Tab-separated table of C-alpha atoms in Angstrom:
chain	number	residue	atom	x	y	z
A	116	MET	CA	-10.232	-55.909	-47.558
A	117	LEU	CA	-10.870	-57.150	-44.031
A	118	LYS	CA	-7.314	-56.235	-43.064
A	119	ASP	CA	-8.137	-52.583	-43.580
A	120	ILE	CA	-11.049	-52.535	-41.192
A	121	LEU	CA	-10.348	-55.145	-38.528
A	122	PRO	CA	-7.888	-54.561	-35.696
A	123	GLN	CA	-4.963	-56.975	-35.548
A	124	GLU	CA	-6.312	-58.750	-32.457
A	125	ILE	CA	-9.233	-59.954	-34.569
A	126	TYR	CA	-7.700	-60.153	-38.022
A	127	ASN	CA	-4.712	-62.299	-37.056
A	128	PRO	CA	-6.638	-65.115	-35.309
A	129	LEU	CA	-9.285	-64.971	-38.023
A	130	MET	CA	-6.737	-65.655	-40.721
A	131	LEU	CA	-5.107	-68.529	-38.829
A	132	LYS	CA	-7.595	-71.076	-40.120
A	133	LEU	CA	-9.614	-69.155	-42.676
A	134	ASN	CA	-9.163	-66.943	-45.670
A	135	GLU	CA	-11.383	-64.057	-46.715
A	136	PHE	CA	-12.956	-66.139	-49.449
A	137	GLU	CA	-14.423	-68.561	-46.917
A	138	ILE	CA	-15.954	-65.962	-44.624
A	139	ASN	CA	-19.541	-64.855	-45.167
A	140	GLU	CA	-20.124	-62.747	-42.087
A	141	ILE	CA	-18.420	-61.565	-38.937
A	142	ARG	CA	-20.671	-60.387	-36.137
A	143	LEU	CA	-19.438	-58.267	-33.268
A	144	ARG	CA	-21.806	-57.646	-30.370
A	145	ALA	CA	-20.795	-55.660	-27.311
A	146	ASN	CA	-19.675	-57.964	-24.484
A	147	LYS	CA	-20.524	-61.082	-26.515
A	148	PRO	CA	-18.267	-63.582	-28.279
A	149	ILE	CA	-17.293	-62.709	-31.834
A	150	ASN	CA	-19.316	-64.769	-34.264
A	151	VAL	CA	-17.910	-65.915	-37.627
A	152	ILE	CA	-20.160	-67.410	-40.283
A	153	CYS	CA	-18.581	-69.545	-42.973
A	154	ASN	CA	-20.754	-71.360	-45.469
A	155	THR	CA	-23.853	-70.976	-43.248
A	156	LYS	CA	-22.024	-72.531	-40.268
A	157	HIS	CA	-21.556	-70.482	-37.106
A	158	TYR	CA	-18.270	-70.393	-35.215
A	159	PHE	CA	-16.747	-68.291	-32.476
A	160	LEU	CA	-13.454	-66.517	-32.921
A	161	SER	CA	-10.734	-67.646	-30.528
A	162	PRO	CA	-7.071	-66.633	-30.179
A	163	SER	CA	-6.124	-69.831	-31.992
A	164	GLY	CA	-8.573	-69.438	-34.868
A	165	ILE	CA	-12.216	-70.453	-34.798
A	166	CYS	CA	-13.949	-72.693	-32.263
A	167	ASN	CA	-17.377	-73.970	-31.354
A	168	SER	CA	-17.315	-73.094	-27.683
A	169	THR	CA	-17.729	-69.717	-26.027
A	170	ASN	CA	-15.161	-70.673	-23.360
A	171	GLN	CA	-12.200	-69.868	-25.594
A	172	ALA	CA	-13.947	-67.185	-27.621
A	173	ILE	CA	-12.738	-63.623	-27.982
A	174	PHE	CA	-15.340	-61.173	-26.701
A	175	ALA	CA	-16.082	-57.916	-28.466
A	176	SER	CA	-16.245	-54.658	-26.562
A	177	LYS	CA	-17.966	-51.393	-27.466
A	178	GLU	CA	-14.551	-49.809	-27.989
A	179	LEU	CA	-13.625	-52.548	-30.432
A	180	ILE	CA	-16.858	-52.065	-32.373
A	181	ASN	CA	-16.268	-48.318	-32.459
A	182	ASP	CA	-12.712	-48.866	-33.678
A	183	VAL	CA	-13.897	-51.081	-36.543
A	184	ILE	CA	-16.422	-48.480	-37.690
A	185	PHE	CA	-13.832	-45.722	-37.250
A	186	LYS	CA	-11.351	-47.573	-39.434
A	187	ALA	CA	-14.013	-48.579	-41.949
A	188	SER	CA	-15.014	-44.932	-42.326
A	189	ASP	CA	-11.395	-44.080	-43.152
A	190	PHE	CA	-11.109	-42.356	-39.771
A	191	SER	CA	-13.965	-40.017	-40.707
A	192	ILE	CA	-17.278	-41.082	-39.174
A	193	TYR	CA	-18.762	-37.656	-39.969
A	194	SER	CA	-18.376	-38.467	-43.688
A	195	ILE	CA	-20.535	-41.602	-43.603
A	196	ASN	CA	-23.505	-40.146	-41.775
A	197	GLU	CA	-25.881	-40.503	-44.726
A	198	GLN	CA	-25.049	-44.218	-44.912
A	199	LEU	CA	-25.263	-44.651	-41.147
A	200	LYS	CA	-28.758	-43.197	-41.188
A	201	GLN	CA	-29.754	-46.207	-43.296
A	202	GLY	CA	-28.076	-48.562	-40.850
A	203	PHE	CA	-25.047	-49.626	-42.824
A	204	LEU	CA	-21.861	-48.487	-44.437
A	205	THR	CA	-20.072	-49.923	-47.431
A	206	VAL	CA	-16.312	-49.989	-47.562
A	207	SER	CA	-13.793	-50.558	-50.298
A	208	GLY	CA	-14.130	-54.015	-51.822
A	209	GLY	CA	-17.907	-53.996	-51.342
A	210	ILE	CA	-17.788	-55.111	-47.706
A	211	ARG	CA	-21.036	-54.029	-46.093
A	212	ILE	CA	-21.163	-53.295	-42.379
A	213	GLY	CA	-24.613	-53.239	-40.807
A	214	VAL	CA	-24.700	-51.266	-37.560
A	215	CYS	CA	-26.890	-51.180	-34.474
A	216	GLY	CA	-26.748	-48.606	-31.726
A	217	ASP	CA	-28.548	-45.578	-30.380
A	218	VAL	CA	-30.503	-43.744	-33.030
A	219	ALA	CA	-30.589	-39.974	-32.695
A	220	ILE	CA	-33.901	-38.688	-34.000
A	221	ASP	CA	-34.939	-35.134	-34.668
A	222	GLU	CA	-38.095	-35.475	-36.809
A	223	SER	CA	-36.119	-37.909	-38.968
A	224	ILE	CA	-33.083	-40.081	-38.195
A	225	LYS	CA	-30.068	-37.826	-37.606
A	226	THR	CA	-27.469	-40.478	-36.999
A	227	ILE	CA	-26.633	-43.694	-35.191
A	228	ASN	CA	-24.075	-43.566	-32.424
A	229	ASN	CA	-23.008	-45.551	-29.373
A	230	PHE	CA	-22.697	-48.626	-31.581
A	231	SER	CA	-23.647	-51.876	-29.861
A	232	SER	CA	-23.276	-54.441	-32.626
A	233	ILE	CA	-22.109	-54.730	-36.200
A	234	CYS	CA	-22.436	-57.325	-38.918
A	235	ILE	CA	-19.606	-57.372	-41.444
A	236	ARG	CA	-20.732	-59.036	-44.659
A	237	VAL	CA	-17.926	-60.115	-46.927
A	238	PRO	CA	-18.860	-60.079	-50.627
A	239	HIS	CA	-17.677	-62.713	-53.048
A	240	LEU	CA	-17.255	-62.985	-56.753
A	241	ILE	CA	-17.873	-66.643	-57.476
A	242	LYS	CA	-17.131	-67.203	-61.110
A	243	ASN	CA	-19.799	-69.307	-62.873
A	244	ALA	CA	-22.144	-69.241	-59.880
A	245	SER	CA	-24.963	-68.299	-62.234
A	246	LEU	CA	-24.190	-70.700	-65.084
A	247	ALA	CA	-26.995	-73.060	-64.079
A	248	ILE	CA	-29.590	-70.329	-64.591
A	249	PHE	CA	-27.864	-68.223	-67.218
A	250	ASN	CA	-29.744	-69.844	-70.101
A	251	GLN	CA	-33.000	-68.955	-68.338
A	252	ILE	CA	-32.025	-65.306	-68.273
A	253	LEU	CA	-30.598	-65.223	-71.770
A	254	ASN	CA	-32.613	-67.331	-74.165
A	255	ASN	CA	-31.673	-67.358	-77.879
A	256	GLY	CA	-30.099	-63.927	-77.562
A	257	GLU	CA	-33.192	-62.535	-75.824
A	258	ILE	CA	-32.988	-61.391	-72.250
A	259	ASN	CA	-35.792	-62.282	-69.877
A	260	ASN	CA	-36.683	-59.792	-67.167
A	261	THR	CA	-35.650	-61.767	-64.113
A	262	LEU	CA	-36.364	-61.504	-60.422
A	263	ILE	CA	-34.067	-63.362	-58.046
A	264	ILE	CA	-35.796	-64.179	-54.788
A	265	SER	CA	-34.023	-65.242	-51.633
A	266	PRO	CA	-33.851	-64.656	-47.901
A	267	PRO	CA	-30.979	-62.468	-46.620
A	268	GLY	CA	-27.539	-64.040	-46.917
A	269	ALA	CA	-28.464	-66.667	-49.504
A	270	GLY	CA	-26.298	-65.277	-52.282
A	271	LYS	CA	-28.503	-62.904	-54.264
A	272	THR	CA	-25.854	-60.252	-54.770
A	273	THR	CA	-23.155	-62.817	-55.587
A	274	MET	CA	-25.470	-64.335	-58.187
A	275	LEU	CA	-26.230	-60.914	-59.609
A	276	ARG	CA	-22.524	-60.118	-59.892
A	277	ASP	CA	-21.832	-63.324	-61.783
A	278	ILE	CA	-24.769	-62.799	-64.131
A	279	VAL	CA	-23.287	-59.425	-65.105
A	280	TYR	CA	-19.880	-61.034	-65.545
A	281	GLN	CA	-21.277	-63.866	-67.666
A	282	PHE	CA	-22.746	-61.479	-70.254
A	283	SER	CA	-19.252	-60.228	-70.941
A	284	ASN	CA	-17.692	-63.662	-70.535
A	285	HIS	CA	-20.053	-65.086	-73.159
A	286	ASN	CA	-19.282	-62.161	-75.473
A	287	TYR	CA	-22.718	-60.628	-75.381
A	288	PRO	CA	-21.977	-56.937	-75.681
A	289	PHE	CA	-25.080	-55.773	-73.809
A	290	ASN	CA	-24.708	-52.468	-72.031
A	291	VAL	CA	-25.365	-53.421	-68.451
A	292	TYR	CA	-26.213	-50.574	-66.101
A	293	ILE	CA	-25.788	-51.443	-62.427
A	294	VAL	CA	-27.893	-49.607	-59.883
A	295	ASP	CA	-25.517	-49.978	-56.940
A	296	GLU	CA	-27.387	-48.124	-54.234
A	297	ARG	CA	-25.234	-49.520	-51.434
A	298	GLY	CA	-21.984	-49.738	-53.353
A	299	GLU	CA	-21.688	-53.486	-52.769
A	300	ILE	CA	-22.352	-54.975	-56.217
A	301	CYS	CA	-19.312	-53.401	-57.841
A	302	GLY	CA	-17.260	-53.118	-54.661
A	303	GLY	CA	-16.038	-49.538	-54.943
A	304	ASP	CA	-12.396	-48.637	-55.572
A	305	ASN	CA	-10.969	-52.148	-55.165
A	306	GLY	CA	-13.980	-53.526	-56.915
A	307	PHE	CA	-14.840	-56.710	-58.748
A	308	ASN	CA	-14.151	-57.403	-62.375
A	309	LEU	CA	-17.671	-57.553	-63.771
A	310	GLY	CA	-16.683	-57.663	-67.419
A	311	ASN	CA	-16.233	-55.104	-70.126
A	312	PHE	CA	-19.721	-53.821	-70.728
A	313	CYS	CA	-21.019	-52.589	-67.422
A	314	ASP	CA	-21.534	-49.114	-66.024
A	315	SER	CA	-22.573	-48.342	-62.493
A	316	VAL	CA	-23.766	-45.531	-60.320
A	317	SER	CA	-23.179	-46.012	-56.625
A	318	PHE	CA	-24.864	-44.600	-53.532
A	319	LEU	CA	-27.829	-43.127	-55.378
A	320	ASN	CA	-31.377	-44.265	-54.679
A	321	LYS	CA	-32.843	-46.694	-57.211
A	322	LYS	CA	-35.465	-44.352	-58.614
A	323	ASP	CA	-33.035	-41.561	-59.489
A	324	SER	CA	-30.321	-43.979	-60.503
A	325	ILE	CA	-32.580	-45.807	-62.973
A	326	GLN	CA	-33.779	-42.542	-64.511
A	327	LEU	CA	-30.216	-41.277	-64.732
A	328	GLY	CA	-29.066	-44.504	-66.367
A	329	ILE	CA	-31.833	-44.569	-68.961
A	330	ARG	CA	-31.303	-40.901	-69.808
A	331	SER	CA	-27.561	-40.961	-70.076
A	332	MET	CA	-26.165	-44.452	-70.598
A	333	ASN	CA	-28.503	-46.118	-73.099
A	334	PRO	CA	-28.548	-49.426	-71.214
A	335	ASP	CA	-29.766	-52.734	-72.593
A	336	ILE	CA	-30.065	-54.241	-69.140
A	337	ILE	CA	-30.557	-52.657	-65.739
A	338	VAL	CA	-29.345	-54.647	-62.747
A	339	CYS	CA	-30.759	-53.734	-59.398
A	340	ASP	CA	-30.321	-55.270	-55.931
A	341	GLU	CA	-32.930	-55.591	-53.193
A	342	ILE	CA	-35.984	-53.814	-54.502
A	343	GLY	CA	-38.623	-53.105	-51.905
A	344	ALA	CA	-39.721	-49.509	-51.607
A	345	GLY	CA	-42.760	-48.251	-53.536
A	346	GLU	CA	-40.749	-45.906	-55.714
A	347	ASP	CA	-38.465	-48.799	-56.761
A	348	PHE	CA	-41.406	-50.432	-58.516
A	349	ASP	CA	-42.365	-47.266	-60.346
A	350	ALA	CA	-38.783	-46.918	-61.529
A	351	LEU	CA	-38.591	-50.557	-62.663
A	352	GLU	CA	-41.919	-50.253	-64.460
A	353	TYR	CA	-40.623	-47.121	-66.158
A	354	ALA	CA	-37.441	-48.936	-67.218
A	355	ILE	CA	-39.330	-51.942	-68.598
A	356	ASN	CA	-41.699	-49.659	-70.486
A	357	CYS	CA	-38.675	-47.913	-71.972
A	358	GLY	CA	-37.645	-51.230	-73.516
A	359	VAL	CA	-34.837	-51.885	-71.066
A	360	LYS	CA	-34.521	-55.358	-69.615
A	361	VAL	CA	-34.337	-55.717	-65.848
A	362	ILE	CA	-32.597	-58.192	-63.580
A	363	ALA	CA	-33.415	-57.542	-59.949
A	364	THR	CA	-33.371	-59.218	-56.550
A	365	VAL	CA	-35.765	-59.167	-53.651
A	366	HIS	CA	-35.888	-60.518	-50.108
A	367	ALA	CA	-38.387	-63.372	-49.793
A	368	LYS	CA	-38.230	-67.057	-49.095
A	369	SER	CA	-40.778	-68.256	-51.611
A	370	ILE	CA	-43.183	-67.151	-54.324
A	371	GLU	CA	-45.930	-67.185	-51.714
A	372	GLU	CA	-44.050	-64.723	-49.566
A	373	LEU	CA	-43.339	-62.599	-52.626
A	374	LYS	CA	-47.013	-62.440	-53.484
A	375	ASN	CA	-47.800	-61.279	-49.963
A	376	LYS	CA	-45.345	-58.410	-50.232
A	377	GLN	CA	-46.665	-54.929	-50.670
A	378	ASN	CA	-46.341	-53.482	-54.170
A	379	PHE	CA	-45.434	-56.755	-55.873
A	380	ALA	CA	-48.988	-57.576	-56.946
A	381	ARG	CA	-48.796	-55.010	-59.754
A	382	LEU	CA	-45.537	-56.389	-61.168
A	383	ILE	CA	-46.806	-59.971	-60.943
A	384	GLU	CA	-50.162	-59.137	-62.443
A	385	LYS	CA	-48.643	-57.322	-65.412
A	386	LYS	CA	-46.175	-60.172	-65.843
A	387	TYR	CA	-43.245	-57.824	-66.054
A	388	PHE	CA	-40.841	-60.546	-64.969
A	389	GLN	CA	-40.522	-63.532	-67.272
A	390	ARG	CA	-38.374	-65.537	-64.870
A	391	TYR	CA	-38.432	-65.934	-61.093
A	392	ILE	CA	-35.407	-67.632	-59.570
A	393	ILE	CA	-35.492	-68.756	-55.969
A	394	LEU	CA	-32.310	-69.140	-53.947
A	395	SER	CA	-31.876	-70.644	-50.511
A	396	LYS	CA	-29.151	-71.829	-48.134
A	397	GLU	CA	-30.455	-75.404	-48.322
A	398	ASN	CA	-27.223	-76.956	-49.634
A	399	GLY	CA	-25.035	-73.979	-48.886
A	400	VAL	CA	-25.293	-70.353	-49.907
A	401	GLY	CA	-26.604	-69.861	-53.434
A	402	THR	CA	-28.603	-73.098	-53.762
A	403	ILE	CA	-31.047	-72.695	-56.639
A	404	THR	CA	-34.295	-74.177	-55.382
A	405	GLY	CA	-36.599	-73.116	-58.161
A	406	VAL	CA	-36.971	-71.380	-61.511
A	407	TYR	CA	-40.428	-70.254	-62.614
A	408	ARG	CA	-42.038	-68.595	-65.627
A	409	GLU	CA	-44.116	-65.410	-65.492
A	410	ASN	CA	-47.263	-67.449	-64.825
A	411	PHE	CA	-45.376	-69.363	-62.094
A	412	THR	CA	-45.258	-72.622	-63.974
A	413	LYS	CA	-42.239	-74.579	-62.926
A	414	ILE	CA	-39.123	-74.855	-65.047
A	415	TYR	CA	-36.934	-76.257	-62.317
A	416	GLY	CA	-37.356	-77.103	-58.650
A	417	GLY	CA	-40.229	-77.914	-56.364
A	418	ALA	CA	-43.876	-76.922	-56.609
A	419	ILE	CA	-44.779	-73.485	-55.320
B	276	MET	CA	42.826	-8.714	-32.205
B	277	LYS	CA	41.436	-8.066	-28.741
B	278	MET	CA	38.645	-5.955	-30.196
B	279	VAL	CA	37.703	-8.696	-32.650
B	280	LEU	CA	37.595	-11.212	-29.803
B	281	MET	CA	35.384	-8.883	-27.745
B	282	PHE	CA	32.918	-8.457	-30.600
B	283	PHE	CA	32.984	-12.189	-31.148
B	284	VAL	CA	32.122	-12.909	-27.474
B	285	ILE	CA	29.306	-10.338	-27.519
B	286	GLY	CA	28.039	-11.829	-30.774
B	287	ILE	CA	28.048	-15.371	-29.387
B	288	CYS	CA	26.181	-14.360	-26.226
B	289	CYS	CA	23.591	-12.396	-28.229
B	290	PHE	CA	23.102	-15.404	-30.491
B	291	VAL	CA	22.570	-17.720	-27.479
B	292	GLY	CA	20.079	-15.223	-25.988
B	293	TYR	CA	18.271	-14.959	-29.308
B	294	GLY	CA	18.300	-18.748	-29.659
B	295	ILE	CA	16.586	-19.195	-26.298
B	296	SER	CA	14.013	-16.515	-27.100
B	297	PHE	CA	13.395	-18.110	-30.505
B	298	ASN	CA	11.883	-21.120	-28.759
B	299	TYR	CA	9.185	-18.867	-27.241
B	300	ARG	CA	8.462	-17.206	-30.566
B	301	ASP	CA	8.291	-20.597	-32.238
B	302	ARG	CA	5.801	-21.899	-29.673
B	303	LYS	CA	3.619	-18.825	-30.206
B	304	LEU	CA	3.718	-19.400	-33.953
B	305	PHE	CA	2.963	-23.102	-33.487
B	306	PHE	CA	-0.254	-22.460	-31.586
B	307	TYR	CA	-1.222	-19.643	-33.945
B	308	GLU	CA	-0.933	-22.019	-36.914
B	309	PHE	CA	-2.563	-24.871	-35.008
B	310	VAL	CA	-5.684	-22.789	-34.314
B	311	GLY	CA	-5.756	-21.865	-37.999
B	312	PHE	CA	-5.379	-25.535	-38.894
B	313	ILE	CA	-8.351	-26.515	-36.693
B	314	ASN	CA	-10.488	-23.805	-38.303
B	315	ASN	CA	-9.487	-25.075	-41.735
B	316	ILE	CA	-10.381	-28.647	-40.762
B	317	LYS	CA	-13.735	-27.418	-39.480
B	318	ASN	CA	-14.453	-25.737	-42.815
B	319	GLU	CA	-13.299	-28.734	-44.860
B	320	ILE	CA	-15.389	-31.153	-42.811
B	321	GLY	CA	-18.416	-28.864	-42.793
B	322	PHE	CA	-18.447	-28.090	-46.488
B	323	SER	CA	-16.810	-30.934	-48.367
B	324	MET	CA	-17.121	-33.760	-45.810
B	325	SER	CA	-13.906	-35.155	-47.280
B	326	LYS	CA	-12.136	-37.988	-45.505
B	327	LEU	CA	-9.517	-37.077	-42.919
B	328	PRO	CA	-6.486	-38.499	-44.786
B	329	GLU	CA	-7.393	-36.285	-47.770
B	330	ILE	CA	-7.896	-33.201	-45.617
B	331	ILE	CA	-4.727	-33.694	-43.595
B	332	ALA	CA	-2.649	-34.321	-46.723
B	333	ARG	CA	-3.947	-31.084	-48.234
B	334	LEU	CA	-3.570	-28.977	-45.103
B	335	SER	CA	-0.116	-30.287	-44.226
B	336	LYS	CA	1.139	-28.877	-47.524
B	337	GLN	CA	-0.165	-25.446	-46.545
B	338	THR	CA	1.378	-25.512	-43.071
B	339	LYS	CA	4.565	-23.494	-42.870
B	340	HIS	CA	5.503	-24.247	-39.257
B	341	LYS	CA	8.065	-27.045	-39.346
B	342	GLN	CA	7.099	-28.800	-36.117
B	343	LEU	CA	3.361	-28.619	-36.833
B	344	ASN	CA	4.074	-29.927	-40.293
B	345	LYS	CA	6.026	-32.789	-38.744
B	346	ILE	CA	3.114	-33.647	-36.423
B	347	LEU	CA	0.690	-33.628	-39.356
B	348	THR	CA	3.013	-35.821	-41.392
B	349	ASN	CA	3.296	-38.268	-38.487
B	350	TYR	CA	-0.481	-38.292	-38.079
B	351	LEU	CA	-0.979	-38.840	-41.799
B	352	THR	CA	1.474	-41.747	-41.712
B	353	CYS	CA	-0.676	-43.422	-39.033
B	354	LEU	CA	-3.858	-42.813	-41.055
B	355	LYS	CA	-2.352	-44.195	-44.231
B	356	ALA	CA	-1.081	-47.254	-42.383
B	357	LYS	CA	-4.629	-47.668	-40.993
B	358	LYS	CA	-3.167	-47.801	-37.496
B	359	PRO	CA	-4.385	-46.058	-34.356
B	360	ILE	CA	-2.219	-43.040	-33.534
B	361	GLU	CA	0.524	-43.532	-30.982
B	362	TYR	CA	1.955	-40.881	-28.716
B	363	LYS	CA	5.557	-41.696	-29.586
B	364	VAL	CA	4.914	-41.687	-33.312
B	365	LEU	CA	2.916	-38.457	-33.269
B	366	PHE	CA	5.553	-36.531	-31.322
B	367	ALA	CA	8.673	-38.003	-32.880
B	368	ASP	CA	11.238	-35.147	-33.178
B	369	ILE	CA	8.901	-32.619	-31.547
B	370	ASN	CA	10.592	-30.600	-28.812
B	371	ILE	CA	8.790	-27.307	-28.429
B	372	LEU	CA	5.701	-28.565	-26.593
B	373	LYS	CA	5.279	-29.067	-22.849
B	374	GLN	CA	3.817	-32.323	-21.553
B	375	GLN	CA	0.347	-30.901	-20.960
B	376	GLU	CA	0.318	-29.344	-24.418
B	377	LYS	CA	1.378	-32.634	-25.972
B	378	ASP	CA	-1.469	-34.361	-24.123
B	379	SER	CA	-3.965	-31.844	-25.512
B	380	VAL	CA	-2.625	-32.188	-29.056
B	381	PHE	CA	-2.730	-35.993	-28.793
B	382	ASP	CA	-6.260	-35.868	-27.404
B	383	PHE	CA	-7.292	-33.632	-30.301
B	384	PHE	CA	-5.979	-36.022	-32.948
B	385	TYR	CA	-7.244	-39.081	-31.080
B	386	ARG	CA	-10.814	-37.748	-31.064
B	387	LEU	CA	-10.752	-36.399	-34.597
B	388	GLY	CA	-13.180	-38.156	-36.955
B	389	ARG	CA	-14.785	-40.359	-34.319
B	390	VAL	CA	-18.203	-38.701	-34.224
B	391	ASP	CA	-20.912	-37.472	-36.561
B	392	LEU	CA	-20.732	-34.108	-38.292
B	393	GLU	CA	-22.649	-32.066	-35.738
B	394	ARG	CA	-20.685	-33.338	-32.760
B	395	GLN	CA	-17.441	-33.106	-34.723
B	396	VAL	CA	-17.992	-29.415	-35.422
B	397	ASP	CA	-18.867	-28.811	-31.739
B	398	SER	CA	-15.744	-30.684	-30.692
B	399	LEU	CA	-13.604	-28.635	-33.105
B	400	ASN	CA	-15.083	-25.415	-31.735
B	401	ASN	CA	-14.087	-26.532	-28.238
B	402	SER	CA	-10.610	-27.402	-29.482
B	403	VAL	CA	-10.257	-23.932	-30.984
B	404	LYS	CA	-10.983	-22.445	-27.546
B	405	ILE	CA	-8.469	-24.753	-25.849
B	406	PHE	CA	-5.675	-24.035	-28.307
B	407	GLU	CA	-6.454	-20.307	-28.415
B	408	GLU	CA	-5.836	-20.358	-24.685
B	409	TYR	CA	-2.461	-22.026	-25.305
B	410	TYR	CA	-1.758	-19.423	-27.961
B	411	PHE	CA	-2.460	-16.547	-25.568
B	412	GLN	CA	-0.268	-18.176	-22.915
B	413	SER	CA	2.595	-18.693	-25.361
B	414	LYS	CA	2.148	-15.137	-26.667
B	415	ALA	CA	2.384	-13.785	-23.098
B	416	GLU	CA	5.468	-15.947	-22.478
B	417	ALA	CA	7.027	-14.768	-25.724
B	418	SER	CA	6.457	-11.073	-24.987
B	419	LYS	CA	7.850	-11.612	-21.497
B	420	TYR	CA	10.854	-13.823	-22.183
B	421	CYS	CA	11.954	-12.943	-25.731
B	422	PRO	CA	13.245	-9.426	-24.921
B	423	LEU	CA	14.514	-10.716	-21.571
B	424	TYR	CA	16.724	-13.431	-23.036
B	425	THR	CA	17.909	-11.219	-25.888
B	426	LYS	CA	18.901	-8.473	-23.447
B	427	LEU	CA	20.405	-11.019	-21.082
B	428	GLY	CA	22.531	-12.324	-23.954
B	429	ILE	CA	23.864	-8.839	-24.675
B	430	LEU	CA	24.493	-8.152	-20.967
B	431	ILE	CA	26.358	-11.422	-20.428
B	432	GLY	CA	28.387	-10.684	-23.542
B	433	LEU	CA	29.296	-7.265	-22.199
B	434	PHE	CA	30.080	-8.780	-18.799
B	435	PHE	CA	32.549	-11.247	-20.342
B	436	VAL	CA	34.092	-8.442	-22.366
B	437	LEU	CA	34.560	-6.366	-19.228
B	438	ILE	CA	36.182	-9.310	-17.421
B	439	VAL	CA	38.509	-10.020	-20.337
B	440	ALA	CA	39.318	-6.306	-20.693
């Protein structure tokens, strides 16, 4: 809920012409105009709503940024230090706030303080967003291991959420285990309705979370957002070799970029993923630009 | 009848004297409990890292001092409403603190939760020192003025009795 984290001087003008559903991101930078991103379009926040010119824009101050983080942490910044070390914090409703500031280092990162800018990403549950690709993931009752590929902010997590929801919506009683490392897929206490067959563990790293899930929850499908670290791949490989299906997302713009990424060669070579789905912001967030088989032959979209 | 009236006058004056001295005792107790409260917060934050609204709700139930309890309730109301604390709201119905003491208490609550764990614990340790100082001052005031006002009450009572007699 944006109302819970934004001060009134920002929230009120923001809601004059927009509603939370339309907002993708709000960016606050110290001594710069407040930037609002709706449907990939950039606006500035003004006292009368949103505008295109900086002349009328409301400027953010360091105090304002600190206040937002203070409120988002439930008035307890000390309690979110582990999240801050990773550069973000997730608040109720799955809103993710990326933070920049001074990093205190003592051998490893101790904390981030003196915040200079924040990026508030508002999550959405768009019902049926994944319908166009759902039959690629679930084919004749069989689930294909699927990797969703997209640059940041192109709707990976929203797509993932809807895929989970669609299993339940289509009455497929698969046990879906969600690895919600950042707490944004399920959305925490005021979370999203992702159907009747999903379990989730939040704020645990992917490797441990996957092992925990396989050991204790007997999942049919493991859903995992933004894989990237070396140990993520080991964990996914372990899950697939345990007979669990995997639906995951990764940051990349194209298959070419994916191939150039460290650690992906092994997964591609062993053809662990049967479907690769590429998203972009071409015609708005969540545009499906391509669906490919494990050998990268095209099912839908342009040539690689 | 005259005797009853005399005892009544002495009683009233003693009660007034005791009432004035009570304020000093109450202030001493307030700061004693406040220092204890800060130490409890420090432990809660250090060990459980619970969120402030949870901690304050728990600790306010343990606080026996009425005015401190009122301040904690006011503070908790602000936290639950997700609003920044306001001076007027925090000290609504609080009458035992001097202006400087109110400023220190406000400053304490204003800064609470705004920094990381290490700096928060340091800040709480500093606050303990500040409010221990207030406690010692109020204790000195109490030991000085409590007997004084009580005795003064008795003396004034006796004085009135002598005049009436």
